[in-house]
Amino acid sequence: MRIYDIISRKRDGFELTDEEIHFFIDGYVKDEIKDYHASALLMAIYLNGMSDREMVSLTLEMAKSGDMLDLSAIDGVTADKHSTGGVGDKTTLIVTPIVASLGIKVAKMSGRGLGHTGGTVDKLESVEGFNVALSPEEFISTVQKTGICVVGQTGNLAPADKKLYALRDATATVGCMPLIASSIMSKKLAAGSQCIVLDVKYGSGAFMKTKSDAEELSAKMVEIGKMAGRKMAAVISDMDTPLGKNIGNTLEIAEAVDTLRGKGSADLREVSLTLAGNLVALAKNIDYSQARSLCEKVLDDGSAYKKFLEFISAQGGNTEMITDTGKLPEAGIIHRVTAKESGYISNTDAEKIGSASVVLGAGRVNKEDSIDYTAGIILYKKTGDKIKAGDVIAEFHTNDEKGIAPAEKIFFDALTVSDEAPEKEELIYKVIR
Ligand code: URA
């Protein structure tokens, strides 16, 4: 078999066989297939698509390209959640303790932020002492003891995805449905949990810009997971507007803690409860409304907050920063942003708000960039709110004075102010089970 022939078959619109897909992934991980060949094949896939059979075959090959975690030593049902990425999306910090306080074991690998989107690993590392770099043995024993463990992606989990994702990023082949589905699901399958809930975002701040693309991606990922023997659900939710009001690492920890203490924003609480309810329904084999009531109960009676403190402590985090979020480190400069005109905010472009927070220091442009955990934005007004010229509508937190003017320009580009109140967008579009 030759990679040249595989590329030309895909270029000419033929379906690849399982053997050809195995040959490609195996050879690429072993560095026997070069980046220029892999790039050409990715572009042929981007242009010609893949059948469902090819996509499942690619996912399984990528999942098997490194370690497949064996979670069988953990007592009880194991659960994982994954978001396709957004702005202000701190739901993992709320969903995982809700689910764990109902006796389900959450074994989760998370990513770092990249571009305009944030990542759970960065948020957790903004709590002094929190360790995301545990060995597979420590990971399993922490899940067993505490009911939750969240770590960064280990070096050898789905290495094919790691290499291919970097190549896709450099060759304009990220936005391709079968490649996104196989990338996400290969990591989820390798991470080993029995029940998986996917939070698939659509809108300006998401990879999928439309509801129909988000729906198609969700259906593909749910199908792949089911074929691999996992219990699956996908929640399709809005990411036209940032979720909650805080964007940035320590700021998002503080907002998640507020939500766990019953004081969070309504949209953040709703998305978190929908995700948790679906995960609990899968894990306990009960219907969603029953699962959702259980989740509301442990959120409202403080059990989930208590579980969150146990989780932070088990991974070395300083819980004083959680019991008193005023002890989280704070940026040196807090700049108040005032409205230039009066009216209703009819759009708060999530991608642009995410980009403004990156300019303030909260995110990275390149993978190796360092970030300022204290930087970010607090939104006092969002889509649907009425504002008056001169009102304080947001706060910028930064340690870099030079970032304020460019961030403010991006911020105002993100806002549309109209005379009429906008129609309310639904927060949860659909759940695919
Ligand atoms: N997230 C991933 O892990 N992979 C993709 O291809 C897109 C989003």
CSV table of C-alpha atoms and ligand atoms in Angstrom, one decimal:
chain,number,residue,atom,x,y,z
A,1,MET,CA,0.0,0.0,0.0
A,2,ARG,CA,1.2,3.5,-0.8
A,3,ILE,CA,0.1,6.8,0.8
A,4,TYR,CA,0.2,8.4,-2.7
A,5,ASP,CA,-2.5,6.0,-4.0
A,6,ILE,CA,-4.7,6.7,-0.9
A,7,ILE,CA,-4.4,10.4,-1.5
A,8,SER,CA,-5.3,10.1,-5.2
A,9,ARG,CA,-8.3,7.8,-4.4
A,10,LYS,CA,-9.7,10.3,-1.9
A,11,ARG,CA,-9.0,13.2,-4.3
A,12,ASP,CA,-11.1,11.4,-7.0
A,13,GLY,CA,-14.0,10.9,-4.6
A,14,PHE,CA,-13.6,7.2,-3.7
A,15,GLU,CA,-14.4,5.8,-0.2
A,16,LEU,CA,-11.3,4.7,1.7
A,17,THR,CA,-11.2,1.2,3.1
A,18,ASP,CA,-10.6,0.4,6.8
A,19,GLU,CA,-7.2,-0.9,5.8
A,20,GLU,CA,-6.2,2.3,4.0
A,21,ILE,CA,-7.3,4.4,7.0
A,22,HIS,CA,-5.3,2.2,9.4
A,23,PHE,CA,-2.3,2.5,7.1
A,24,PHE,CA,-2.5,6.3,7.2
A,25,ILE,CA,-3.0,6.7,11.0
A,26,ASP,CA,-0.4,4.1,11.9
A,27,GLY,CA,2.2,5.4,9.5
A,28,TYR,CA,1.6,9.1,10.5
A,29,VAL,CA,2.0,8.4,14.2
A,30,LYS,CA,5.2,6.5,13.6
A,31,ASP,CA,6.5,9.4,11.4
A,32,GLU,CA,6.7,7.1,8.4
A,33,ILE,CA,4.1,9.2,6.6
A,34,LYS,CA,5.3,12.8,6.2
A,35,ASP,CA,3.3,16.0,7.0
A,36,TYR,CA,3.1,16.9,3.2
A,37,HIS,CA,1.3,13.6,2.4
A,38,ALA,CA,-0.9,13.9,5.5
A,39,SER,CA,-1.8,17.6,4.5
A,40,ALA,CA,-2.8,16.5,1.0
A,41,LEU,CA,-5.0,13.7,2.3
A,42,LEU,CA,-6.6,16.1,4.9
A,43,MET,CA,-7.4,18.6,2.1
A,44,ALA,CA,-8.9,15.8,-0.1
A,45,ILE,CA,-11.1,14.8,2.9
A,46,TYR,CA,-12.0,18.4,3.5
A,47,LEU,CA,-13.1,18.8,-0.1
A,48,ASN,CA,-14.8,15.4,-0.7
A,49,GLY,CA,-16.0,14.5,2.8
A,50,MET,CA,-16.2,11.1,4.4
A,51,SER,CA,-18.9,8.4,4.6
A,52,ASP,CA,-20.1,7.5,8.1
A,53,ARG,CA,-18.2,4.3,7.8
A,54,GLU,CA,-15.0,6.1,7.0
A,55,MET,CA,-15.5,8.5,9.8
A,56,VAL,CA,-16.1,5.8,12.4
A,57,SER,CA,-13.1,3.9,11.1
A,58,LEU,CA,-10.9,7.0,11.4
A,59,THR,CA,-12.1,7.7,14.9
A,60,LEU,CA,-11.4,4.2,16.1
A,61,GLU,CA,-7.9,4.3,14.6
A,62,MET,CA,-7.1,7.6,16.2
A,63,ALA,CA,-8.5,6.5,19.6
A,64,LYS,CA,-6.3,3.3,19.4
A,65,SER,CA,-3.2,5.3,18.3
A,66,GLY,CA,-2.0,5.7,21.9
A,67,ASP,CA,-3.1,4.6,25.4
A,68,MET,CA,-6.7,3.6,25.9
A,69,LEU,CA,-7.5,4.3,29.6
A,70,ASP,CA,-8.9,1.4,31.5
A,71,LEU,CA,-11.3,2.7,34.1
A,72,SER,CA,-12.6,-0.7,35.2
A,73,ALA,CA,-10.8,-0.4,38.6
A,74,ILE,CA,-13.3,2.4,39.5
A,75,ASP,CA,-16.4,1.3,41.3
A,76,GLY,CA,-19.6,2.5,39.8
A,77,VAL,CA,-20.6,4.2,36.5
A,78,THR,CA,-18.0,6.5,34.9
A,79,ALA,CA,-19.0,9.8,33.2
A,80,ASP,CA,-17.4,12.4,31.0
A,81,LYS,CA,-18.6,15.7,29.4
A,82,HIS,CA,-17.1,17.6,26.6
A,83,SER,CA,-17.8,21.1,25.2
A,84,THR,CA,-16.9,22.0,21.6
A,85,GLY,CA,-15.6,25.3,23.0
A,86,GLY,CA,-17.0,28.7,23.8
A,87,VAL,CA,-16.6,32.0,25.6
A,88,GLY,CA,-17.3,32.2,29.3
A,89,ASP,CA,-18.1,28.4,29.2
A,90,LYS,CA,-17.3,27.3,32.8
A,91,THR,CA,-20.0,24.6,32.9
A,92,THR,CA,-17.5,21.8,33.7
A,93,LEU,CA,-16.8,23.4,37.1
A,94,ILE,CA,-20.5,23.2,37.9
A,95,VAL,CA,-21.6,20.0,36.1
A,96,THR,CA,-18.9,17.7,37.5
A,97,PRO,CA,-19.6,18.3,41.2
A,98,ILE,CA,-23.4,18.1,40.6
A,99,VAL,CA,-23.0,14.7,38.9
A,100,ALA,CA,-20.3,13.4,41.4
A,101,SER,CA,-22.5,14.3,44.4
A,102,LEU,CA,-25.1,11.9,43.0
A,103,GLY,CA,-22.5,9.0,43.3
A,104,ILE,CA,-21.4,9.0,39.6
A,105,LYS,CA,-17.7,8.9,39.0
A,106,VAL,CA,-16.4,11.7,36.8
A,107,ALA,CA,-13.1,11.0,35.0
A,108,LYS,CA,-12.4,14.0,32.8
A,109,MET,CA,-9.5,15.1,30.6
A,110,SER,CA,-9.8,18.8,29.6
A,111,GLY,CA,-7.9,21.1,27.3
A,112,ARG,CA,-6.3,24.5,27.5
A,113,GLY,CA,-7.8,27.6,26.0
A,114,LEU,CA,-6.8,28.5,22.4
A,115,GLY,CA,-7.8,31.5,20.3
A,116,HIS,CA,-10.9,33.2,21.5
A,117,THR,CA,-12.1,30.2,23.6
A,118,GLY,CA,-11.2,29.3,27.2
A,119,GLY,CA,-10.1,25.9,28.6
A,120,THR,CA,-10.9,24.2,31.9
A,121,VAL,CA,-7.3,23.3,32.6
A,122,ASP,CA,-6.3,27.0,32.6
A,123,LYS,CA,-9.2,27.9,34.8
A,124,LEU,CA,-8.4,25.2,37.4
A,125,GLU,CA,-4.7,26.1,37.3
A,126,SER,CA,-5.6,29.6,38.3
A,127,VAL,CA,-6.4,28.3,41.8
A,128,GLU,CA,-3.1,28.2,43.7
A,129,GLY,CA,-1.6,24.7,44.0
A,130,PHE,CA,-4.2,22.9,41.7
A,131,ASN,CA,-2.4,20.1,39.9
A,132,VAL,CA,-3.7,18.9,36.5
A,133,ALA,CA,-0.7,16.7,35.7
A,134,LEU,CA,-1.5,13.4,37.4
A,135,SER,CA,-0.3,10.0,36.4
A,136,PRO,CA,-2.9,7.5,35.1
A,137,GLU,CA,-2.7,5.7,38.5
A,138,GLU,CA,-3.2,8.9,40.5
A,139,PHE,CA,-6.1,9.9,38.1
A,140,ILE,CA,-7.9,6.7,38.7
A,141,SER,CA,-7.4,6.7,42.5
A,142,THR,CA,-8.6,10.3,42.8
A,143,VAL,CA,-11.7,9.5,40.8
A,144,GLN,CA,-12.3,6.5,43.1
A,145,LYS,CA,-11.8,8.5,46.3
A,146,THR,CA,-13.3,11.8,45.5
A,147,GLY,CA,-15.7,11.0,42.7
A,148,ILE,CA,-14.1,13.6,40.4
A,149,CYS,CA,-10.8,14.1,38.8
A,150,VAL,CA,-9.9,16.6,36.0
A,151,VAL,CA,-6.5,16.4,34.3
A,152,GLY,CA,-4.9,17.8,31.2
A,153,GLN,CA,-4.5,15.6,28.1
A,154,THR,CA,-1.7,13.1,28.8
A,155,GLY,CA,1.1,12.8,26.3
A,156,ASN,CA,0.0,9.5,24.9
A,157,LEU,CA,-3.8,9.8,24.7
A,158,ALA,CA,-4.9,9.8,21.0
A,159,PRO,CA,-1.5,11.0,19.8
A,160,ALA,CA,-2.8,10.8,16.2
A,161,ASP,CA,-5.3,13.6,17.0
A,162,LYS,CA,-2.6,15.7,18.6
A,163,LYS,CA,-0.5,15.6,15.5
A,164,LEU,CA,-3.4,15.9,13.0
A,165,TYR,CA,-5.0,18.7,14.9
A,166,ALA,CA,-1.8,20.8,14.8
A,167,LEU,CA,-1.5,20.0,11.1
A,168,ARG,CA,-5.2,20.9,10.4
A,169,ASP,CA,-4.6,24.2,12.3
A,170,ALA,CA,-1.8,25.0,9.9
A,171,THR,CA,-3.4,23.8,6.6
A,172,ALA,CA,-6.9,25.4,6.8
A,173,THR,CA,-8.6,22.0,7.4
A,174,VAL,CA,-10.0,22.4,10.9
A,175,GLY,CA,-13.6,23.2,9.9
A,176,CYS,CA,-14.5,19.9,8.4
A,177,MET,CA,-17.3,17.9,10.0
A,178,PRO,CA,-15.9,14.3,9.9
A,179,LEU,CA,-12.5,15.6,11.0
A,180,ILE,CA,-14.0,17.5,14.0
A,181,ALA,CA,-16.2,14.5,15.0
A,182,SER,CA,-13.3,12.0,14.8
A,183,SER,CA,-11.0,14.4,16.6
A,184,ILE,CA,-13.3,14.9,19.6
A,185,MET,CA,-14.6,11.4,19.8
A,186,SER,CA,-11.2,9.7,19.5
A,187,LYS,CA,-10.1,11.5,22.7
A,188,LYS,CA,-13.4,10.7,24.5
A,189,LEU,CA,-13.2,7.0,23.6
A,190,ALA,CA,-9.5,6.8,24.6
A,191,ALA,CA,-10.4,8.5,28.0
A,192,GLY,CA,-12.5,5.5,28.8
A,193,SER,CA,-15.8,6.7,30.4
A,194,GLN,CA,-19.0,4.7,29.9
A,195,CYS,CA,-21.4,7.7,29.7
A,196,ILE,CA,-20.6,10.8,27.6
A,197,VAL,CA,-22.5,14.1,27.3
A,198,LEU,CA,-21.4,16.5,24.5
A,199,ASP,CA,-22.1,20.2,24.8
A,200,VAL,CA,-22.2,21.2,21.1
A,201,LYS,CA,-22.2,25.0,20.7
A,202,TYR,CA,-23.5,27.0,17.7
A,203,GLY,CA,-23.2,30.7,17.0
A,204,SER,CA,-20.5,33.4,16.6
A,205,GLY,CA,-18.3,32.1,19.4
A,206,ALA,CA,-18.4,28.4,18.3
A,207,PHE,CA,-16.8,26.2,15.6
A,208,MET,CA,-20.3,25.5,14.2
A,209,LYS,CA,-21.9,28.8,13.1
A,210,THR,CA,-25.4,27.4,12.5
A,211,LYS,CA,-27.9,25.2,14.3
A,212,SER,CA,-28.1,22.8,11.5
A,213,ASP,CA,-24.3,22.2,11.4
A,214,ALA,CA,-24.3,21.8,15.1
A,215,GLU,CA,-27.1,19.3,14.8
A,216,GLU,CA,-25.3,17.3,12.1
A,217,LEU,CA,-22.1,17.2,14.1
A,218,SER,CA,-23.9,16.1,17.2
A,219,ALA,CA,-25.7,13.3,15.4
A,220,LYS,CA,-22.4,12.1,14.0
A,221,MET,CA,-20.6,12.1,17.4
A,222,VAL,CA,-23.5,10.4,19.2
A,223,GLU,CA,-23.5,7.7,16.5
A,224,ILE,CA,-19.8,7.1,16.8
A,225,GLY,CA,-20.0,6.8,20.6
A,226,LYS,CA,-22.9,4.4,20.4
A,227,MET,CA,-21.1,2.2,17.9
A,228,ALA,CA,-18.2,2.1,20.3
A,229,GLY,CA,-20.5,0.9,23.1
A,230,ARG,CA,-20.8,4.2,25.0
A,231,LYS,CA,-24.0,5.8,26.3
A,232,MET,CA,-24.3,9.1,24.6
A,233,ALA,CA,-26.2,12.4,24.5
A,234,ALA,CA,-25.5,15.8,22.9
A,235,VAL,CA,-26.9,19.1,24.1
A,236,ILE,CA,-26.9,21.8,21.4
A,237,SER,CA,-26.7,25.2,23.0
A,238,ASP,CA,-26.3,28.8,22.0
A,239,MET,CA,-22.8,30.5,21.8
A,240,ASP,CA,-23.8,33.7,20.0
A,241,THR,CA,-23.5,35.4,23.3
A,242,PRO,CA,-20.9,34.5,26.0
A,243,LEU,CA,-22.2,32.2,28.7
A,244,GLY,CA,-22.7,33.8,32.1
A,245,LYS,CA,-21.0,37.2,32.8
A,246,ASN,CA,-17.4,36.5,33.6
A,247,ILE,CA,-14.7,35.7,31.0
A,248,GLY,CA,-11.1,34.9,32.1
A,249,ASN,CA,-9.7,32.3,34.4
A,250,THR,CA,-9.9,33.4,38.0
A,251,LEU,CA,-13.0,35.5,37.1
A,252,GLU,CA,-14.7,32.3,35.8
A,253,ILE,CA,-13.7,30.3,38.9
A,254,ALA,CA,-15.4,33.0,41.0
A,255,GLU,CA,-18.6,32.9,38.8
A,256,ALA,CA,-18.7,29.0,39.0
A,257,VAL,CA,-18.4,29.2,42.8
A,258,ASP,CA,-21.3,31.8,42.9
A,259,THR,CA,-23.4,29.4,40.8
A,260,LEU,CA,-22.6,26.5,43.1
A,261,ARG,CA,-23.7,28.7,46.0
A,262,GLY,CA,-27.0,29.6,44.3
A,263,LYS,CA,-26.1,33.1,43.1
A,264,GLY,CA,-25.0,32.6,39.5
A,265,SER,CA,-26.4,33.9,36.2
A,266,ALA,CA,-29.6,32.2,35.0
A,267,ASP,CA,-28.2,31.1,31.6
A,268,LEU,CA,-25.1,29.4,33.2
A,269,ARG,CA,-27.3,27.6,35.7
A,270,GLU,CA,-29.7,26.4,32.9
A,271,VAL,CA,-27.0,25.0,30.6
A,272,SER,CA,-25.2,23.4,33.5
A,273,LEU,CA,-28.4,21.7,34.8
A,274,THR,CA,-29.3,20.5,31.3
A,275,LEU,CA,-25.9,18.9,30.8
A,276,ALA,CA,-25.8,17.4,34.3
A,277,GLY,CA,-29.4,16.1,34.0
A,278,ASN,CA,-28.6,14.4,30.7
A,279,LEU,CA,-25.4,12.8,32.2
A,280,VAL,CA,-27.3,11.6,35.3
A,281,ALA,CA,-30.1,10.2,33.1
A,282,LEU,CA,-27.6,8.1,31.1
A,283,ALA,CA,-25.6,7.0,34.2
A,284,LYS,CA,-28.6,6.0,36.3
A,285,ASN,CA,-30.9,4.8,33.4
A,286,ILE,CA,-33.7,7.2,34.5
A,287,ASP,CA,-35.6,9.8,32.5
A,288,TYR,CA,-34.4,13.3,32.1
A,289,SER,CA,-37.0,15.0,34.2
A,290,GLN,CA,-36.3,12.7,37.2
A,291,ALA,CA,-32.5,13.2,36.7
A,292,ARG,CA,-32.9,17.0,36.4
A,293,SER,CA,-34.8,17.1,39.7
A,294,LEU,CA,-32.0,15.2,41.4
A,295,CYS,CA,-29.4,17.7,40.0
A,296,GLU,CA,-31.4,20.7,41.1
A,297,LYS,CA,-31.7,19.3,44.6
A,298,VAL,CA,-27.9,18.7,45.1
A,299,LEU,CA,-27.2,22.1,43.5
A,300,ASP,CA,-29.7,24.0,45.8
A,301,ASP,CA,-28.9,22.1,49.0
A,302,GLY,CA,-25.1,22.8,48.8
A,303,SER,CA,-24.0,19.2,48.3
A,304,ALA,CA,-22.5,20.1,44.9
A,305,TYR,CA,-20.6,23.0,46.4
A,306,LYS,CA,-19.2,20.7,49.1
A,307,LYS,CA,-18.2,18.2,46.5
A,308,PHE,CA,-16.4,21.0,44.5
A,309,LEU,CA,-14.4,21.9,47.6
A,310,GLU,CA,-13.4,18.2,48.0
A,311,PHE,CA,-12.4,18.1,44.4
A,312,ILE,CA,-10.2,21.2,44.6
A,313,SER,CA,-8.6,20.0,47.8
A,314,ALA,CA,-7.9,16.4,46.4
A,315,GLN,CA,-5.9,17.9,43.5
A,316,GLY,CA,-3.9,20.2,45.8
A,317,GLY,CA,-5.8,23.5,45.2
A,318,ASN,CA,-6.0,26.1,47.9
A,319,THR,CA,-9.7,25.9,49.1
A,320,GLU,CA,-9.4,29.2,51.0
A,321,MET,CA,-9.6,30.8,47.5
A,322,ILE,CA,-12.9,29.0,47.0
A,323,THR,CA,-14.6,29.6,50.3
A,324,ASP,CA,-13.6,33.3,50.0
A,325,THR,CA,-13.2,34.1,46.2
A,326,GLY,CA,-12.0,37.5,47.3
A,327,LYS,CA,-8.7,35.7,48.0
A,328,LEU,CA,-8.3,34.7,44.3
A,329,PRO,CA,-5.5,36.8,42.7
A,330,GLU,CA,-6.8,40.0,41.1
A,331,ALA,CA,-5.6,42.0,38.2
A,332,GLY,CA,-3.7,45.3,38.9
A,333,ILE,CA,-5.9,47.4,36.6
A,334,ILE,CA,-9.7,47.4,36.6
A,335,HIS,CA,-11.1,49.5,33.8
A,336,ARG,CA,-14.8,50.4,33.6
A,337,VAL,CA,-16.3,50.5,30.2
A,338,THR,CA,-19.3,52.9,29.7
A,339,ALA,CA,-22.0,52.7,27.0
A,340,LYS,CA,-21.7,55.2,24.2
A,341,GLU,CA,-25.3,55.2,23.2
A,342,SER,CA,-28.8,54.3,24.7
A,343,GLY,CA,-31.0,51.5,23.5
A,344,TYR,CA,-31.2,47.7,23.8
A,345,ILE,CA,-28.2,45.4,23.2
A,346,SER,CA,-29.4,43.3,20.3
A,347,ASN,CA,-26.1,41.3,19.8
A,348,THR,CA,-23.0,40.5,22.0
A,349,ASP,CA,-20.7,38.7,19.5
A,350,ALA,CA,-19.1,36.0,21.6
A,351,GLU,CA,-16.1,35.5,19.3
A,352,LYS,CA,-15.2,39.2,19.5
A,353,ILE,CA,-15.7,39.4,23.3
A,354,GLY,CA,-13.4,36.3,23.6
A,355,SER,CA,-10.8,38.1,21.4
A,356,ALA,CA,-11.0,41.3,23.5
A,357,SER,CA,-10.3,39.2,26.6
A,358,VAL,CA,-7.3,37.6,24.8
A,359,VAL,CA,-5.9,41.1,24.1
A,360,LEU,CA,-6.3,41.9,27.9
A,361,GLY,CA,-4.1,38.8,28.6
A,362,ALA,CA,-6.7,36.1,29.4
A,363,GLY,CA,-5.9,33.8,26.5
A,364,ARG,CA,-3.2,32.6,24.1
A,365,VAL,CA,-2.8,33.1,20.4
A,366,ASN,CA,-0.2,30.4,20.0
A,367,LYS,CA,-0.2,27.1,22.1
A,368,GLU,CA,3.1,28.0,23.8
A,369,ASP,CA,2.0,31.6,24.9
A,370,SER,CA,1.7,32.2,28.6
A,371,ILE,CA,-1.5,33.7,30.0
A,372,ASP,CA,-2.5,36.1,32.8
A,373,TYR,CA,-4.9,34.2,35.0
A,374,THR,CA,-6.4,37.3,36.5
A,375,ALA,CA,-7.2,39.0,33.1
A,376,GLY,CA,-10.6,39.1,31.6
A,377,ILE,CA,-13.9,40.8,31.3
A,378,ILE,CA,-17.0,41.1,33.4
A,379,LEU,CA,-20.2,41.8,31.4
A,380,TYR,CA,-22.7,43.8,33.4
A,381,LYS,CA,-25.0,44.0,30.3
A,382,LYS,CA,-25.7,41.4,27.6
A,383,THR,CA,-28.0,40.8,24.7
A,384,GLY,CA,-31.6,41.8,25.5
A,385,ASP,CA,-30.6,44.3,28.2
A,386,LYS,CA,-31.6,48.0,28.1
A,387,ILE,CA,-28.7,50.5,28.4
A,388,LYS,CA,-28.2,54.2,28.8
A,389,ALA,CA,-25.3,56.2,27.4
A,390,GLY,CA,-22.8,56.5,30.3
A,391,ASP,CA,-23.8,53.3,32.1
A,392,VAL,CA,-21.0,51.0,33.2
A,393,ILE,CA,-21.7,48.0,31.0
A,394,ALA,CA,-18.5,46.0,31.5
A,395,GLU,CA,-15.2,45.8,33.5
A,396,PHE,CA,-11.8,45.0,31.9
A,397,HIS,CA,-9.4,43.2,34.3
A,398,THR,CA,-5.7,43.3,33.1
A,399,ASN,CA,-2.1,43.9,34.1
A,400,ASP,CA,-1.3,45.4,30.7
A,401,GLU,CA,-2.4,49.0,30.2
A,402,LYS,CA,-1.5,48.9,26.5
A,403,GLY,CA,-4.2,46.2,25.9
A,404,ILE,CA,-7.1,48.4,27.1
A,405,ALA,CA,-7.6,50.6,24.0
A,406,PRO,CA,-7.5,47.8,21.4
A,407,ALA,CA,-9.7,45.6,23.6
A,408,GLU,CA,-12.2,48.4,23.9
A,409,LYS,CA,-12.4,48.7,20.2
A,410,ILE,CA,-13.0,45.0,19.7
A,411,PHE,CA,-15.5,45.1,22.6
A,412,PHE,CA,-17.6,47.9,21.0
A,413,ASP,CA,-17.4,46.1,17.6
A,414,ALA,CA,-19.0,43.1,19.3
A,415,LEU,CA,-22.0,45.1,20.5
A,416,THR,CA,-25.0,46.0,18.5
A,417,VAL,CA,-27.4,48.5,20.1
A,418,SER,CA,-30.9,48.9,18.7
A,419,ASP,CA,-34.0,50.9,19.5
A,420,GLU,CA,-36.1,47.8,19.8
A,421,ALA,CA,-35.6,44.9,22.2
A,422,PRO,CA,-34.4,41.8,20.3
A,423,GLU,CA,-36.3,38.6,20.1
A,424,LYS,CA,-35.2,36.2,22.8
A,425,GLU,CA,-32.9,33.4,21.4
A,426,GLU,CA,-33.4,29.9,22.9
A,427,LEU,CA,-30.5,28.9,25.1
A,428,ILE,CA,-30.9,25.1,24.5
A,429,TYR,CA,-31.8,24.3,20.9
A,430,LYS,CA,-32.1,20.5,21.1
A,431,VAL,CA,-30.9,17.4,22.9
A,432,ILE,CA,-29.9,14.4,20.8
A,433,ARG,CA,-30.0,11.2,22.8
B,1,URA,N1,-12.1,20.3,19.3
B,1,URA,C1,-11.4,19.2,19.0
B,1,URA,O1,-10.9,18.6,20.0
B,1,URA,N2,-11.1,18.9,17.8
B,1,URA,C2,-11.6,19.6,16.7
B,1,URA,O2,-11.4,19.3,15.6
B,1,URA,C3,-12.4,20.8,17.0
B,1,URA,C4,-12.7,21.1,18.3
